[in-house]
Coordinates of C-alpha atoms in Angstrom, one line a residue:
X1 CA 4.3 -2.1 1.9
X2 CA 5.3 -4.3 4.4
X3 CA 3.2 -5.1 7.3
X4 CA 5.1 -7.9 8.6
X5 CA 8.1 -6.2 9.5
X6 CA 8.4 -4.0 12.8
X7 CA 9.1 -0.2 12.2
X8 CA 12.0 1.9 13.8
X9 CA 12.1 5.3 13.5
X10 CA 15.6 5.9 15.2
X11 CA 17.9 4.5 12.2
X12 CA 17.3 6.2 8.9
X13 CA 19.6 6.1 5.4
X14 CA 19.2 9.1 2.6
X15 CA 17.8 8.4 -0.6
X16 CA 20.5 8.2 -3.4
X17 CA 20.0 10.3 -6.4
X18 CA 17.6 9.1 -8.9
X19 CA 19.9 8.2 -11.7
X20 CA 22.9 6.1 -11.2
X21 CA 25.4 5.5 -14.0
X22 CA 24.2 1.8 -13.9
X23 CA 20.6 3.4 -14.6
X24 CA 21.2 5.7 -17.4
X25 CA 23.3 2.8 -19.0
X26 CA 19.9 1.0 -19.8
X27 CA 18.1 4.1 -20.6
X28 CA 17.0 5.2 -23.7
X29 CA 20.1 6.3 -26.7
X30 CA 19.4 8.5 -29.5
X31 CA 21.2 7.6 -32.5
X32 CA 22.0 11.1 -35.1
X33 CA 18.7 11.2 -36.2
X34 CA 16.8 11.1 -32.8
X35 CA 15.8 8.2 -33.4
X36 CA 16.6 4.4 -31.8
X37 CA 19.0 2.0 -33.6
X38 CA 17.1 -1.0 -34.8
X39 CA 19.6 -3.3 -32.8
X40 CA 18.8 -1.0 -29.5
X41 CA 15.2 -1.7 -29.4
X42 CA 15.6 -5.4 -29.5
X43 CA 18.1 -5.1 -27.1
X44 CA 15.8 -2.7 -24.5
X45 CA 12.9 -4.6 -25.5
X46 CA 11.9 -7.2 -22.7
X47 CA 8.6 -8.8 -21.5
X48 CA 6.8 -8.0 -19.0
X49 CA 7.2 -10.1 -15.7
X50 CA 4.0 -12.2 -14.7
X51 CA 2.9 -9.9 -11.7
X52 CA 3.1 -6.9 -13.7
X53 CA 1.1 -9.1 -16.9
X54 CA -1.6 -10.2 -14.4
X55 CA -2.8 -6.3 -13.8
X56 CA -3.8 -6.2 -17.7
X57 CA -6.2 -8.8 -16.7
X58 CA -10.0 -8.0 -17.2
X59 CA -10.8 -8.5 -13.7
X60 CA -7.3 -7.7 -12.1
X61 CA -6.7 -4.4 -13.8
X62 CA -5.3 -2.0 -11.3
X63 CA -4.3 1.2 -10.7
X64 CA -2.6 3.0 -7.9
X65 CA -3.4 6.6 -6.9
X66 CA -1.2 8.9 -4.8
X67 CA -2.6 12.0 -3.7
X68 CA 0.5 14.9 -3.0
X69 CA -1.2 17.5 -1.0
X70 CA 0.9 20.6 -1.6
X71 CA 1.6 24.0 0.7
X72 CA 1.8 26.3 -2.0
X73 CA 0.1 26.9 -5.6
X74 CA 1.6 24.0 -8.1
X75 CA 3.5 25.6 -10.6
X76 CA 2.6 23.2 -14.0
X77 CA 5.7 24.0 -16.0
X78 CA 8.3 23.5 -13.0
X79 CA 6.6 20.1 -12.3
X80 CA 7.0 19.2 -15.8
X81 CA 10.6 20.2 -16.4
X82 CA 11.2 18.6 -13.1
X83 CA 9.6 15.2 -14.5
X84 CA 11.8 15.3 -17.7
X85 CA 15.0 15.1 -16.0
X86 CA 13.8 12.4 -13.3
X87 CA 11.0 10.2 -13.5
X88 CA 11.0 10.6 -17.5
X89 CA 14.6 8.8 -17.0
X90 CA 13.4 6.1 -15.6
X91 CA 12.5 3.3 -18.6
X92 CA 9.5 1.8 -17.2
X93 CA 7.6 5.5 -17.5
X94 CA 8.8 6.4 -20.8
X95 CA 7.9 3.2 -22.3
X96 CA 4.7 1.6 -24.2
X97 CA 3.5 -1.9 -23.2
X98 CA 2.3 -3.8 -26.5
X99 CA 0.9 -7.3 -26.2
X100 CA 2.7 -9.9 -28.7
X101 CA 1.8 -13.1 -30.1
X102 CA -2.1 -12.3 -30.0
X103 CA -4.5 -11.0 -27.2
X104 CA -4.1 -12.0 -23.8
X105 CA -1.2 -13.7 -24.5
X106 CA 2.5 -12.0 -23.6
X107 CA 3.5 -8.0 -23.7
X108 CA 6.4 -6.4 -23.8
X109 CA 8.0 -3.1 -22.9
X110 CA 8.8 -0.8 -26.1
X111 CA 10.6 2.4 -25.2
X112 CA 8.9 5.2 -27.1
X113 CA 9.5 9.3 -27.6
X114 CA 7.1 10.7 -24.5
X115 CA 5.0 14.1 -25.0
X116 CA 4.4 15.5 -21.1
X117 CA 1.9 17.5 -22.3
X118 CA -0.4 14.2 -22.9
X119 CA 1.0 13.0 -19.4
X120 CA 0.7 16.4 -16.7
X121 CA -3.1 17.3 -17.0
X122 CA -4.0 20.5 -15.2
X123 CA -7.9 21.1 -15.6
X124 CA -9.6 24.5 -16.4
X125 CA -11.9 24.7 -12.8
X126 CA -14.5 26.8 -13.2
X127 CA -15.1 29.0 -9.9
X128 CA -18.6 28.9 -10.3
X129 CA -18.6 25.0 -9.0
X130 CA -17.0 26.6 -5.7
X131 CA -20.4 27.8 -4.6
X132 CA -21.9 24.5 -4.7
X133 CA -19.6 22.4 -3.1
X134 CA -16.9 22.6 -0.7
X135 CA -13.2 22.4 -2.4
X136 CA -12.5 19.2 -0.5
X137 CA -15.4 17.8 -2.1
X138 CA -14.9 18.7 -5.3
X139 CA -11.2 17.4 -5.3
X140 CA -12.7 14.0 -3.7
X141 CA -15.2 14.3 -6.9
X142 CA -12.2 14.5 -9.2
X143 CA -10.1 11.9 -7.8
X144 CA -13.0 9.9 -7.8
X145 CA -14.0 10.3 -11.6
X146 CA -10.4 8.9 -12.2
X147 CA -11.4 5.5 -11.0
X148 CA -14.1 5.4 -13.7
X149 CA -11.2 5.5 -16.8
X150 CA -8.6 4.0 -17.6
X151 CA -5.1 5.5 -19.2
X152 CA -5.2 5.2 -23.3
X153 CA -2.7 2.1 -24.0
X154 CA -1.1 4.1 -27.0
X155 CA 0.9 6.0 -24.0
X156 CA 2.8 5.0 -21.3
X157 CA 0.7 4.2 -18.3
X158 CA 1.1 6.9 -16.1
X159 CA -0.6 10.4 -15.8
X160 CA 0.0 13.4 -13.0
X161 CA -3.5 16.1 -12.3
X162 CA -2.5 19.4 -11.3
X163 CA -5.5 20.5 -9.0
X164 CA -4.3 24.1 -7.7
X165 CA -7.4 24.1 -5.3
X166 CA -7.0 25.3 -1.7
X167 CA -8.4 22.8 0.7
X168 CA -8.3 21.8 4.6
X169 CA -5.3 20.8 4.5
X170 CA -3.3 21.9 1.2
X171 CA -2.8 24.9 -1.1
X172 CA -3.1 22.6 -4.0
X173 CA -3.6 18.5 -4.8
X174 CA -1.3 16.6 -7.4
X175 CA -2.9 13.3 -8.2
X176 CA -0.4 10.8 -9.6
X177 CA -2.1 8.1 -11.4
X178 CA -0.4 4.9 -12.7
X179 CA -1.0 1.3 -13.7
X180 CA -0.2 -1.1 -11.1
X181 CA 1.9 -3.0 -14.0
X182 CA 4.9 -0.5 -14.2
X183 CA 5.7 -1.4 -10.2
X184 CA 4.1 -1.5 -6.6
X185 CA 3.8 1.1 -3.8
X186 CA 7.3 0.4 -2.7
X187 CA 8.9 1.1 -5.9
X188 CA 6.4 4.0 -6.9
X189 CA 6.5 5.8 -3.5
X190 CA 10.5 5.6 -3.5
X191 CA 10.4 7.1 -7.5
X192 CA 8.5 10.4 -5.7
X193 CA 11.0 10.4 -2.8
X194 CA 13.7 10.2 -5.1
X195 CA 11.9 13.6 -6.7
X196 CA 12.1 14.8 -4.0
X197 CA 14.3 17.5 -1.7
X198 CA 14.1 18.5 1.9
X199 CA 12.7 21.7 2.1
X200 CA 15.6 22.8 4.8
X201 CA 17.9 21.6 2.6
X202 CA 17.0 21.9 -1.1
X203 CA 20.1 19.9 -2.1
X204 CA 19.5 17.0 0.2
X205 CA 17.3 14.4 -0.2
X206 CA 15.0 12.7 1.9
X207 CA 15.6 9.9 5.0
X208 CA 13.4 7.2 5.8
X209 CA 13.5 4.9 8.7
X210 CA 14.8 1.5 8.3
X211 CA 13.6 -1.5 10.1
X212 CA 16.5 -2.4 12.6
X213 CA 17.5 -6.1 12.6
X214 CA 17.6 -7.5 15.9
X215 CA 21.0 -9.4 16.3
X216 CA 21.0 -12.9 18.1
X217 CA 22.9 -12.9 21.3
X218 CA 26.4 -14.6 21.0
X219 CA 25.8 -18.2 22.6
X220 CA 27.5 -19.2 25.8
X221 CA 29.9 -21.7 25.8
X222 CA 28.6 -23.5 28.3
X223 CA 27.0 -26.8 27.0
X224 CA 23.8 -26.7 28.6
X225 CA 23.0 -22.8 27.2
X226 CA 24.0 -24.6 23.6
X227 CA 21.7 -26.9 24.1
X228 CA 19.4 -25.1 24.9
X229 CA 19.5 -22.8 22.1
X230 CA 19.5 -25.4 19.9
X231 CA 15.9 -26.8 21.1
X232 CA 14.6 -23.4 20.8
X233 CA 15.3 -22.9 16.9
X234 CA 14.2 -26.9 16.6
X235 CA 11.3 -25.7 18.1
X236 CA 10.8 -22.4 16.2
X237 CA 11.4 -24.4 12.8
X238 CA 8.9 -27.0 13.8
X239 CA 6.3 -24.4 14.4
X240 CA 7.2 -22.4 11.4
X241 CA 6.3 -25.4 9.7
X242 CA 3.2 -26.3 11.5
X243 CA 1.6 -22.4 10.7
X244 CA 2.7 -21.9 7.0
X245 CA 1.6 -25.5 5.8
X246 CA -2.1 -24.2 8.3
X247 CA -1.6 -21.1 5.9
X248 CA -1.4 -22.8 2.7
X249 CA -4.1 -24.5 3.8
X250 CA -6.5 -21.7 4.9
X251 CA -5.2 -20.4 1.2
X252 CA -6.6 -23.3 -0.7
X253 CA -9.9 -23.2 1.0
X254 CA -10.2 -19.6 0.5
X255 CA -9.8 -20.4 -3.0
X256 CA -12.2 -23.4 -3.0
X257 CA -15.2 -22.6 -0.5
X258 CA -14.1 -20.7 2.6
X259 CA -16.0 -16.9 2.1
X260 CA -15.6 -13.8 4.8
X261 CA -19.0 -13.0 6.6
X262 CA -21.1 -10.8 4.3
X263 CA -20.8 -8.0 6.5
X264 CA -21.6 -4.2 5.5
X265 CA -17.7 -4.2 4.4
X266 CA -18.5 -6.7 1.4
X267 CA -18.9 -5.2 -2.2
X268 CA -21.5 -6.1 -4.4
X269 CA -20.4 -8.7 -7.3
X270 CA -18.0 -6.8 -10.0
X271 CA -17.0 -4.7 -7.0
X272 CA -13.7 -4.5 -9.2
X273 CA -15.1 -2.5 -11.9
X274 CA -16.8 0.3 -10.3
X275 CA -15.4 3.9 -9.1
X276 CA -13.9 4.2 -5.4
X277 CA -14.2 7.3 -3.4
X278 CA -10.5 7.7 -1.4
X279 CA -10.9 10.0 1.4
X280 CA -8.0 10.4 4.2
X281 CA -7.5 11.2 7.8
X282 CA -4.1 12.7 9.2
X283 CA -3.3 10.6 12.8
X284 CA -0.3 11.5 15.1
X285 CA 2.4 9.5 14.6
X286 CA 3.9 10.4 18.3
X287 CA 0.4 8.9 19.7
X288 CA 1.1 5.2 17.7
X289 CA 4.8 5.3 18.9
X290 CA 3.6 5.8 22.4
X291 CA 1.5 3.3 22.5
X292 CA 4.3 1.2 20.6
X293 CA 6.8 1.6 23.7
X294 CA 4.8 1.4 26.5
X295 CA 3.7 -2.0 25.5
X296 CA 6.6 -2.5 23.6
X297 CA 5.4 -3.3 20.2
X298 CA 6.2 -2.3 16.8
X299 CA 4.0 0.7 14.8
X300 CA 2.5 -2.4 12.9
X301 CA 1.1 -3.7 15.8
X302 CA -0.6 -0.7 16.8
X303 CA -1.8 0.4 13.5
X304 CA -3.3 -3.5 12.7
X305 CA -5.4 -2.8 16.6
X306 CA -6.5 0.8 15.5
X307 CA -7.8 -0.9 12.1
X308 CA -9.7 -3.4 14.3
X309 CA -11.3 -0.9 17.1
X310 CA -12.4 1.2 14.1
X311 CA -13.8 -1.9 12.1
X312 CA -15.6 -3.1 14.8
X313 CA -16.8 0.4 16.0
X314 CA -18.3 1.1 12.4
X315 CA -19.7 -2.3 12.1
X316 CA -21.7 -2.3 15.4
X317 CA -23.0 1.4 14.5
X318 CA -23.9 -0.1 10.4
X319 CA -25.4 -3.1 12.6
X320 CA -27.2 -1.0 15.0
X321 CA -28.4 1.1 12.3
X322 CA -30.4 -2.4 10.5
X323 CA -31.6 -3.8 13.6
X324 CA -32.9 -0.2 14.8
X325 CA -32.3 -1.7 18.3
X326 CA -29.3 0.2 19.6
X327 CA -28.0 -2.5 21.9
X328 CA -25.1 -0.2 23.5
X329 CA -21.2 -0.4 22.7
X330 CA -19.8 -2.5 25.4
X331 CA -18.1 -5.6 25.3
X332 CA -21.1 -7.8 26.4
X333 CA -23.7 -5.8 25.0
X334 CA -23.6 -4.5 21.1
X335 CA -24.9 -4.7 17.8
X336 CA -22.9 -7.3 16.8
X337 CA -23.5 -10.5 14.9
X338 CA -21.0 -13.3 16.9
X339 CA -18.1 -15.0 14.8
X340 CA -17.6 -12.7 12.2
X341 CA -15.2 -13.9 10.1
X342 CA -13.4 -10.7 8.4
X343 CA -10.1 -11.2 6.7
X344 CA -7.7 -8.9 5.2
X345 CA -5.3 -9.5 2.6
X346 CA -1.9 -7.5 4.0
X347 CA 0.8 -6.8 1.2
X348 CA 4.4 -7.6 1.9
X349 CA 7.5 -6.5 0.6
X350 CA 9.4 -9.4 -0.6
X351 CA 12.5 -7.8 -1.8
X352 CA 15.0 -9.2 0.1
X353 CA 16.0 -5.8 2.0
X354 CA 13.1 -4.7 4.0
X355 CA 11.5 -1.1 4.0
X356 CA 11.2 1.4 1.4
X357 CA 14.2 1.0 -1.3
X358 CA 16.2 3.8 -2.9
X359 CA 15.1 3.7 -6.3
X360 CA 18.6 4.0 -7.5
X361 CA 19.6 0.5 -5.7
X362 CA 16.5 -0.9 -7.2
X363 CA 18.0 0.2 -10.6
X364 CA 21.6 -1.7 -9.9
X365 CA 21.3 -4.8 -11.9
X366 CA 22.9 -6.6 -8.9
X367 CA 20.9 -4.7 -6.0
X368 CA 19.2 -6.7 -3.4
X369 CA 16.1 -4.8 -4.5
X370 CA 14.7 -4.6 -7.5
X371 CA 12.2 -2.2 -9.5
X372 CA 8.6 -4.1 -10.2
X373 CA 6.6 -6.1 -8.5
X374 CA 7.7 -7.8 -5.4
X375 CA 4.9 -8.6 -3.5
X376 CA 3.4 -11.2 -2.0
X377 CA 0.6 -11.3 0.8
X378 CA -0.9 -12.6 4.1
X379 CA -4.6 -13.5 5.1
X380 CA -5.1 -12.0 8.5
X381 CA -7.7 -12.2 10.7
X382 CA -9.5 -9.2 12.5
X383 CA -11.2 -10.2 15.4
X384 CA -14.2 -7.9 15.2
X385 CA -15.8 -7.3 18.6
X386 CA -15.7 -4.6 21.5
X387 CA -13.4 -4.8 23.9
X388 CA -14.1 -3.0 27.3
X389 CA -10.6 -2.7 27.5
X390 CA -9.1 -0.5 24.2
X391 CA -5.7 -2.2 24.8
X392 CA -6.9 -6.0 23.8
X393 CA -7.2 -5.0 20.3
X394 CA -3.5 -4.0 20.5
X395 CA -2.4 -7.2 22.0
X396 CA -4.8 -9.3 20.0
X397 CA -3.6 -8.0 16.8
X398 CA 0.1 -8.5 17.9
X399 CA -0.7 -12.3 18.8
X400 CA -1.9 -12.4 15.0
X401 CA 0.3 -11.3 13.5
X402 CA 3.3 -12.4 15.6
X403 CA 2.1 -15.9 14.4
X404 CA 2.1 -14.8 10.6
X405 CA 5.8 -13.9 11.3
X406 CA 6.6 -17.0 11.7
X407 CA 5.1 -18.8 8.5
X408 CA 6.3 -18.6 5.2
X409 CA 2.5 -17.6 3.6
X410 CA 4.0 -13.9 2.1
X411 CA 6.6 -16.5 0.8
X412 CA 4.0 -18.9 -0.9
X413 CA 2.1 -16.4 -2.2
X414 CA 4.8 -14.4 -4.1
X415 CA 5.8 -17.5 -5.4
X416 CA 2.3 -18.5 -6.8
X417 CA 2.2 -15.6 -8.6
X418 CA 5.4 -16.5 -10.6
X419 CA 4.9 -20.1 -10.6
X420 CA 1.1 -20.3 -11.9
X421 CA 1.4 -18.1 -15.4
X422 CA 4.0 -20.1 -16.5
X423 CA 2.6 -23.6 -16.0
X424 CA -1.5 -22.3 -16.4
X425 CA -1.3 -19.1 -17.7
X426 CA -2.3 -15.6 -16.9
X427 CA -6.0 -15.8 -16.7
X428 CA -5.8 -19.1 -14.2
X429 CA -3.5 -16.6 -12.2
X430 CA -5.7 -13.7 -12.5
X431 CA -8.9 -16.4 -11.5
X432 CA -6.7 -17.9 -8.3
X433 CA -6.0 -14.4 -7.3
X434 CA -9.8 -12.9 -7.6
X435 CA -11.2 -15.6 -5.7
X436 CA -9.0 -15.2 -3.2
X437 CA -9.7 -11.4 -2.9
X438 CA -13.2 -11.9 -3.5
X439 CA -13.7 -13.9 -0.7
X440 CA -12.2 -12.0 1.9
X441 CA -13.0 -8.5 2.6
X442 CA -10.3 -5.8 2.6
X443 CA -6.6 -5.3 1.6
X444 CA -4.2 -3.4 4.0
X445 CA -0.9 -2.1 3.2
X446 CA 2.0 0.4 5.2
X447 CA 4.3 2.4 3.8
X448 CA 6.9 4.7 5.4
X449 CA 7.9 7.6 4.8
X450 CA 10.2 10.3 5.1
X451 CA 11.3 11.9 8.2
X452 CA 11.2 15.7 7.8
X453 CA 9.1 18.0 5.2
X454 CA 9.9 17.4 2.0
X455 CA 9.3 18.8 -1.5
X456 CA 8.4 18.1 -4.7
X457 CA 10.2 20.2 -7.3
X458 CA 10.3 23.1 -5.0
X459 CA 6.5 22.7 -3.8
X460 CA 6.8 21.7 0.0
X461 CA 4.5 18.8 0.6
X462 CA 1.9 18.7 3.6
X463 CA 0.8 15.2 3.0
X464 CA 2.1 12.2 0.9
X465 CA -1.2 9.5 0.6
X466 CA -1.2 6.3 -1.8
X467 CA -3.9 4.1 -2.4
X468 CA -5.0 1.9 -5.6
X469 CA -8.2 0.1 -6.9
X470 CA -9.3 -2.3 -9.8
X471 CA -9.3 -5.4 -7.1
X472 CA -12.7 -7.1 -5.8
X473 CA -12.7 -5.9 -2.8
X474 CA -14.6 -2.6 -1.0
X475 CA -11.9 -1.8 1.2
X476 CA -8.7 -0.8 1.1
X477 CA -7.0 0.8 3.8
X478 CA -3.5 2.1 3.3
X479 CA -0.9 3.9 6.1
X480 CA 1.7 5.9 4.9
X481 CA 3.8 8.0 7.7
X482 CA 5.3 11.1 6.5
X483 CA 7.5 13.6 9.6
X484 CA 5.4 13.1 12.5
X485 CA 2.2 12.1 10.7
X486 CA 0.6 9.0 10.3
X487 CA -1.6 9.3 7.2
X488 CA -4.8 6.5 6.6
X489 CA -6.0 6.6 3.3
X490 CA -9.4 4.7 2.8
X491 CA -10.4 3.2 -0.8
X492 CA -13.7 2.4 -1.1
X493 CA -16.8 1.4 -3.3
X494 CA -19.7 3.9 -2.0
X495 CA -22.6 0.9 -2.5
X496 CA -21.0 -1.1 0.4
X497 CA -19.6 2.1 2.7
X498 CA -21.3 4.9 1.8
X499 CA -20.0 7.0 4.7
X500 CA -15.9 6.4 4.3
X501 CA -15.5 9.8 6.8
X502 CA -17.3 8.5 9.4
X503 CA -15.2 5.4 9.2
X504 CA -12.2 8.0 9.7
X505 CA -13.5 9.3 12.6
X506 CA -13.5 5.3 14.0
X507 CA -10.5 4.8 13.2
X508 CA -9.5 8.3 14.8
X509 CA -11.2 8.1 17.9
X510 CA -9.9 4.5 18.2
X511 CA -6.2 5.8 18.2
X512 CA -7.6 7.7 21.0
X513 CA -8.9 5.6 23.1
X514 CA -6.2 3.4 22.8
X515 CA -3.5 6.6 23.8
X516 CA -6.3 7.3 26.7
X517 CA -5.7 3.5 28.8
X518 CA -2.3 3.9 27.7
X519 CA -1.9 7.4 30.0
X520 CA -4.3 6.2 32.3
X521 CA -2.7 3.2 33.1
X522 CA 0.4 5.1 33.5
X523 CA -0.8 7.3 35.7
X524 CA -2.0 4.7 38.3
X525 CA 1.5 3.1 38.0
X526 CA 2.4 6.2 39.3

């Protein structure tokens, strides 16, 4: 979930196995009677932290969807023995979370006896529907009814759908769905890859890159090189100060007056309440890696200048479309109003090891990453225009965000989130953070994922694509890379972007372009 970090796909680690004896040690004990010792549950009985109290907030109550598109028919009762003896291990999912001292005021986790019947929901499907609407549709149609409910408190908060419906690109969909409170993408996509086998290898789990850390070249001993070096890092701490304390800023005015363009992207008021339509689009992940080397960038980079070529491609058609006065799609002539203003809010992984964790070290009491909700987040411009030139949205997004590198907003704003409930409360938290959302106009968030086919409980997986909803905001887009595959998942409210696919195919054709001046400048190199 990290966007500030650069990708490499050369140095990968396997995923531990799920359980660790420093795991089970906190998990649930029976006593002779099956049920827990009175001394046990105060003992395993803990409150909530304040990120994961603020999602039971009336406005902030979120949810996070990940869609597992499958190769083969999902067999219900191998997925549910399967979940017994993993994720059912894992505390957080086999626990209720029961407010104390009055409403809105703390909760706390109380482990409880789980049922997996009321948890793995496989619908009857009638094939009579099938005639009406395409399979893809209807499982769109499903998924989207699930935005419109939310999971009964009286239960742990997560649920999985069984959809054994053959579409474009799977032999069946399994919809995870699960409250935003019991951890974030990071944790909740490394639970599934910890489920999770390689299908050459059924006894091996999976690999996922890790982000290399680029080593500082050993100083010469020469006086001048020393002192040299020494006014660079004065200079790169003085400038780290001058952005973040810009940042915190720009924060504080979002908060108090400064609002995003109302552009066609911008929900409707109590955009946080209605249903979302998520909708994805498989990329090639060789194309963003070429275009990463050649101009020597990292897969963020390139993935942040896709998002704006699509976003302004869609825009100037949504424009063009009101105006009914086509004005072209060139860099001096479009549809475009001038000085948008369009910000994102991108989610970073704050756990002090960067990339996705093994939910095993995230279990270790003493692990540099920890299960939950580590997250804090940037506000980053996209400069919405078109460029004649597909490659300046590349380098105009790595400026950007080269710049929010070096500023300690992700930093500030994980901290606000810990520091405000205790001195304010929850609801001045939950108020801080839907302003802030509310007046910009998307979230963005990159996850990555494994390296070779995977599967889960013996069902080989042909896509892997989180999202989540419940925030004011219209748009979400999320990237999650999975064997050679870059996967964009699109979360939106259908009042404000009625047309999500056609945003797809912008953000497709963008990739595209991009790859096309890449190989065509090549090519006159040459």
């Amino acid at each position: 979930m990290n966007f500030l970090e650069g990708l490499s796909l050369r140095d990968v680690k396997p995923l531990k196995a799920i359980v660790t004896k420093s795991s089970s040690s906190i998990l649930k004990k029976e006593s002779d009677n099956g049920g827990l010792k009175e001394e046990e549950k105060e003992e395993e009985e803990e409150l909530l932290d304040p990120s994961a109290r603020l999602f039971h907030e009336p406005k902030f109550n979120l949810y996070i969807i990940a869609m597992l598109g499958c190769k083969t028919k999902i067999n219900p009762n191998i997925i549910k023995d399967g979940l017994l003896t993993t994720v059912l291990k894992h505390p957080r999912f086999c626990s209720l979370q029961v407010e104390v001292g009055g409403k809105g005021g703390e909760m706390k986790w109380v482990p409880t006896e789980v049922n997996i019947e009321n948890h793995v929901i496989v619908p009857e499907i009638n094939p009579a529907i099938m005639d009406d609407i395409s399979p893809d549709r209807f499982v769109e149609d499903y998924i989207s009814e699930l935005s419109k409910t939310t999971i009964d408190m009286s239960k742990p908060l997560w649920e999985l759908h069984i959809l054994n419906v053959k579409t474009t690109e799977a032999e069946a969909v399994g919809v995870f769905k699960v409250h935003h409170s019991i951890g974030d993408g990071t944790s909740l996509v490394s639970l599934l890859l910890a489920c999770t086998r390689q299908t050459a290898d059924p006894n091996a789990l999976p690999t996922v890159p890790v982000p290399v850390t680029k080593k500082r070249p050993v100083s010469s001993s020469k006086n001048s090189e020393g002192v040299w070096w020494m006014f660079a890092a004065l200079w790169g701490f003085l400038a780290m100060v001058r952005n973040s304390l810009v940042d915190i800023f720009m924060f504080f005015a979002t908060f108090i007056f400064l609002k995003d363009t109302e552009t066609p992207l911008k929900g409707p008021p109590g955009v946080e309440y209605g249903s979302k339509r998520f909708v994805h689009r498989t990329l090639s992940l060789d194309d963003i890696k070429l275009v990463k080397n050649v101009m020597n960038m990292t897969i963020n980079d390139v993935l942040l200048g896709v998002t704006t070529a699509g976003l302004s491609s869609y825009l100037n058609r949504r424009y063009g479309m009101v105006n009914k006065n086509d004005q072209g799609a060139t860099e001096k002539r479009n549809n475009l109003p001038k000085d948008i203003r369009l910000r994102s809010t991108l989610l970073v992984n704050m756990r002090p090891s960067s990339g996705i964790q093994v939910l095993s070290d995230m279990m270790e009491e003493k692990a540099e990453a920890r299960w939950g909700n580590w997250i804090g987040y940037i506000l980053n411009p996209f400069t919405i225009s078109l460029r004649d030139d597909p490659l300046d949205y590349v380098r105009e997004a790595k400026t950007a965000i080269d710049r929010k590198k070096n500023s300690g907003e992700a930093l500030y704003t994980y901290l606000i989130g810990e520091l405000v409930p205790r001195f304010f409360g929850y609801k001045a938290l939950a108020a801080l953070s839907h302003r802030v959302l509310s007046n910009t106009t998307m979230s963005c968030s990159n996850l990555i994922g494994p390296l070779e086919e995977i599967g889960f409980y013996g069902h080989p997986m042909a896509y892997l694509a989180p999202t989540f909803y419940g925030h004011p905001q219209a748009l979400t887009i999320n990237y999650q890379s999975y064997i050679n595959k870059m996967i964009i998942i699109l979360a939106v409210d259908e009042r404000a972007i009625p047309d999500p696919h056609k945003l797809c195919d912008d953000l497709e054709e963008s990739l595209k372009l991009i790859k096309d001046a890449i190989l065509a400048k090549h090519e006159h190199v040459h």
